[in-house]
PDB file of C-alpha atoms in Angstrom:
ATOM      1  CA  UNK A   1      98.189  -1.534   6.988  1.00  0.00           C
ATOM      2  CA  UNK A   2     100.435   0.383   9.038  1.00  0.00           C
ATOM      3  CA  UNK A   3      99.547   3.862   7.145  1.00  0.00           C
ATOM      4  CA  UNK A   4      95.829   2.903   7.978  1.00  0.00           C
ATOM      5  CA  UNK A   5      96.900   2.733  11.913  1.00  0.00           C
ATOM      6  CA  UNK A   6      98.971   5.237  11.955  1.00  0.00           C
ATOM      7  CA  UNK A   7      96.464   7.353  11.020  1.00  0.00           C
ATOM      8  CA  UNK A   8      93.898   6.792  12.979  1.00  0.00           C
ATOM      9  CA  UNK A   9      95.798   6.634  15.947  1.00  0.00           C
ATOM     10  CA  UNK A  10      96.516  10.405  14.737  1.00  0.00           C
ATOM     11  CA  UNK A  11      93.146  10.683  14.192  1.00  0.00           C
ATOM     12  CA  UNK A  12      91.801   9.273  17.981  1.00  0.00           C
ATOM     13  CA  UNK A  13      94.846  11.302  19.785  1.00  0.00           C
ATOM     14  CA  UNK A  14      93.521  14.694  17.957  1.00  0.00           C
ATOM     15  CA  UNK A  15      89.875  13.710  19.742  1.00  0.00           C
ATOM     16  CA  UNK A  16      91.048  12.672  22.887  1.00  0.00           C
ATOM     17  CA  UNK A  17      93.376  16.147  23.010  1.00  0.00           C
ATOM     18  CA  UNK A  18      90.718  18.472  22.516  1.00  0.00           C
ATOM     19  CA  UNK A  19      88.515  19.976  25.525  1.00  0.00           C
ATOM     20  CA  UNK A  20      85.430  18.194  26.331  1.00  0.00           C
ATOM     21  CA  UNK A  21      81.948  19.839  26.061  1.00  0.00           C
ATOM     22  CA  UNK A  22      79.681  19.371  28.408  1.00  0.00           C
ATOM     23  CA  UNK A  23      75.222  18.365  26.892  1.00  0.00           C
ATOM     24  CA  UNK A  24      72.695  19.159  29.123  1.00  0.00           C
ATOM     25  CA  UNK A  25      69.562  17.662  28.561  1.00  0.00           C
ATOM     26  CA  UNK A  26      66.143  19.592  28.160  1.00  0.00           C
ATOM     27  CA  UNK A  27      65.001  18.980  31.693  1.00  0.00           C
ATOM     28  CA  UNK A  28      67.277  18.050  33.865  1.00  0.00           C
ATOM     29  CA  UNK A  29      71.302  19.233  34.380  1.00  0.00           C
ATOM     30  CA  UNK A  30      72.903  16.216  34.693  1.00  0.00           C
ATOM     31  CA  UNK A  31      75.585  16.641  32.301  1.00  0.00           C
ATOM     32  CA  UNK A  32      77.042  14.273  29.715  1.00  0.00           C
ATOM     33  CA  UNK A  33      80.439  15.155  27.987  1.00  0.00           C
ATOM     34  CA  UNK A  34      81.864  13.937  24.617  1.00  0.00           C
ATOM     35  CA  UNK A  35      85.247  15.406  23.171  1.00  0.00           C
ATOM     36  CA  UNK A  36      85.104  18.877  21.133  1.00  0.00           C
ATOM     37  CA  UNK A  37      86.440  17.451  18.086  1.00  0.00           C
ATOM     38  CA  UNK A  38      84.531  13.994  17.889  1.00  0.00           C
ATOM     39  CA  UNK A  39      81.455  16.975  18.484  1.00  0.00           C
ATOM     40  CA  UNK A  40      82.536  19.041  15.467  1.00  0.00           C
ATOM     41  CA  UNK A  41      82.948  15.972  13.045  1.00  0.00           C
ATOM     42  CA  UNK A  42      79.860  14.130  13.913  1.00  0.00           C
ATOM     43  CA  UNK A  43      77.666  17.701  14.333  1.00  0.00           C
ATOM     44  CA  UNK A  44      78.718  20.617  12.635  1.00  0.00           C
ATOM     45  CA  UNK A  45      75.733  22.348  13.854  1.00  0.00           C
ATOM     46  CA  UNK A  46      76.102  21.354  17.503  1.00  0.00           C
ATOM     47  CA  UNK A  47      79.703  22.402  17.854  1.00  0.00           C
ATOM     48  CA  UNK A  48      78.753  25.847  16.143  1.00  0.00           C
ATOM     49  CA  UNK A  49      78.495  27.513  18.940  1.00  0.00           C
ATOM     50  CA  UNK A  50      82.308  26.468  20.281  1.00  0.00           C
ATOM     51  CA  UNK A  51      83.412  27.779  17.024  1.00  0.00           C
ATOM     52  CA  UNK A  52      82.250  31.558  17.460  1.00  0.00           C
ATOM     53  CA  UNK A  53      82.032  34.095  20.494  1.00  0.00           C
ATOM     54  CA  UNK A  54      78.980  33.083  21.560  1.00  0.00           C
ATOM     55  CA  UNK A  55      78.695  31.933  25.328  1.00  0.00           C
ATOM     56  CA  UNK A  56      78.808  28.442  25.169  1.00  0.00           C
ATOM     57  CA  UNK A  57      82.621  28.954  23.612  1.00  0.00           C
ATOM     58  CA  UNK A  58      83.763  30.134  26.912  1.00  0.00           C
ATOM     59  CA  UNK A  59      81.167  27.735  29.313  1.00  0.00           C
ATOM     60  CA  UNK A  60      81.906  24.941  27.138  1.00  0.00           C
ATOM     61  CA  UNK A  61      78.047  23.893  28.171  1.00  0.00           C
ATOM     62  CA  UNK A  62      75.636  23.417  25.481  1.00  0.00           C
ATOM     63  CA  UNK A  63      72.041  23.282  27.191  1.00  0.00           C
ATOM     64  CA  UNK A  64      69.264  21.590  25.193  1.00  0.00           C
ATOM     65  CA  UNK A  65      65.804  23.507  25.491  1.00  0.00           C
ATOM     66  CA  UNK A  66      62.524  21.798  25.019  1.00  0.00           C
ATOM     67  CA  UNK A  67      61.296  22.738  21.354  1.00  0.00           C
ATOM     68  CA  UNK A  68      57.779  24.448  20.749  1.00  0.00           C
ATOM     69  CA  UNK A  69      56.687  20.648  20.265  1.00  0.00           C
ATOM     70  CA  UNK A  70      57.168  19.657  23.875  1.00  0.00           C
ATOM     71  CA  UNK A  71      60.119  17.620  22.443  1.00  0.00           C
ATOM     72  CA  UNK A  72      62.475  16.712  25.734  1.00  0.00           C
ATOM     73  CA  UNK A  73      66.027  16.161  25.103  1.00  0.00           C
ATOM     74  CA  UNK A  74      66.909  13.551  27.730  1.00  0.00           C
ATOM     75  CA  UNK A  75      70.051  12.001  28.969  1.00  0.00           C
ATOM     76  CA  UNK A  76      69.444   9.108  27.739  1.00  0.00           C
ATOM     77  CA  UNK A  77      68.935  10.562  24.436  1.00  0.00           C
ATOM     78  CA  UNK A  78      72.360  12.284  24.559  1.00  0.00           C
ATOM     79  CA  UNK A  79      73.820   9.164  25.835  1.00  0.00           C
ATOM     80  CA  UNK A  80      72.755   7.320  22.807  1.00  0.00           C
ATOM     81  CA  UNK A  81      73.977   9.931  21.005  1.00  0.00           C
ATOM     82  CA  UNK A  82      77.853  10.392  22.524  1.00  0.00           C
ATOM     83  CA  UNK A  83      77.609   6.374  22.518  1.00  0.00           C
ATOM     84  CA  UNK A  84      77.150   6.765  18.357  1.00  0.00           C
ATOM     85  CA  UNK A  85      79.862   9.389  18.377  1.00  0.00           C
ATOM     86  CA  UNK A  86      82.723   7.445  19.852  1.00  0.00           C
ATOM     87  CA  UNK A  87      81.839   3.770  18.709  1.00  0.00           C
ATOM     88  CA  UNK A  88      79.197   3.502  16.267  1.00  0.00           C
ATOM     89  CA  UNK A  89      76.842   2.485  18.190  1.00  0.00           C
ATOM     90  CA  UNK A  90      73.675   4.032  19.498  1.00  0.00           C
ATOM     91  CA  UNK A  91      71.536   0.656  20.721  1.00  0.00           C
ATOM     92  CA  UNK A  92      68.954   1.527  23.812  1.00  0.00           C
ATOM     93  CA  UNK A  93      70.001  -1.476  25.472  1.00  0.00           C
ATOM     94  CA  UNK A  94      71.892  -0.374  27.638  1.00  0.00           C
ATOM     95  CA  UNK A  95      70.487   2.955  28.822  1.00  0.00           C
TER      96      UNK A  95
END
């Protein structure tokens, strides 16, 4: 039991040490952050950018676009999402 703690406390301290990235949403720039690390293991694709030289590694802003569907991302819909991220969570309730 204590091996289990131990490392996840490891685990959550690696998380909460890393730089936080800021989501914009589609149409509006009202930002919402999560942690770099909980980014990479819940996204791989999402925290691609922060991984190469590509702008949003130095901004540390990763700005959603509308997709050729007329598909918003919205801040709720990123809130859901950071809310799954940390806790395992992602109920509408309370956005």
């Amino acid at each position: 039991m204590i091996i289990v703690w131990y490392s996840l406390t490891l685990w959550l301290c690696s998380i909460l040490s890393s730089e936080p990235i800021t989501l914009l949403p589609s149409a509006s720039d009202s930002p919402v952050y999560i942690h770099e690390r909980l980014l990479s293991s819940v996204s791989p694709s999402l925290s691609a950018p922060y991984q190469r030289e590509w702008k949003e590694s130095k901004s540390r802003v990763y700005k959603f676009l509308k997709d050729d569907d007329g598909f918003d991302v919205t801040k709720d819909l990123l809130i859901c999402f950071v809310r799954w991220a940390y806790i395992g969570d992602y109920s509408t309730e309370i956005v």
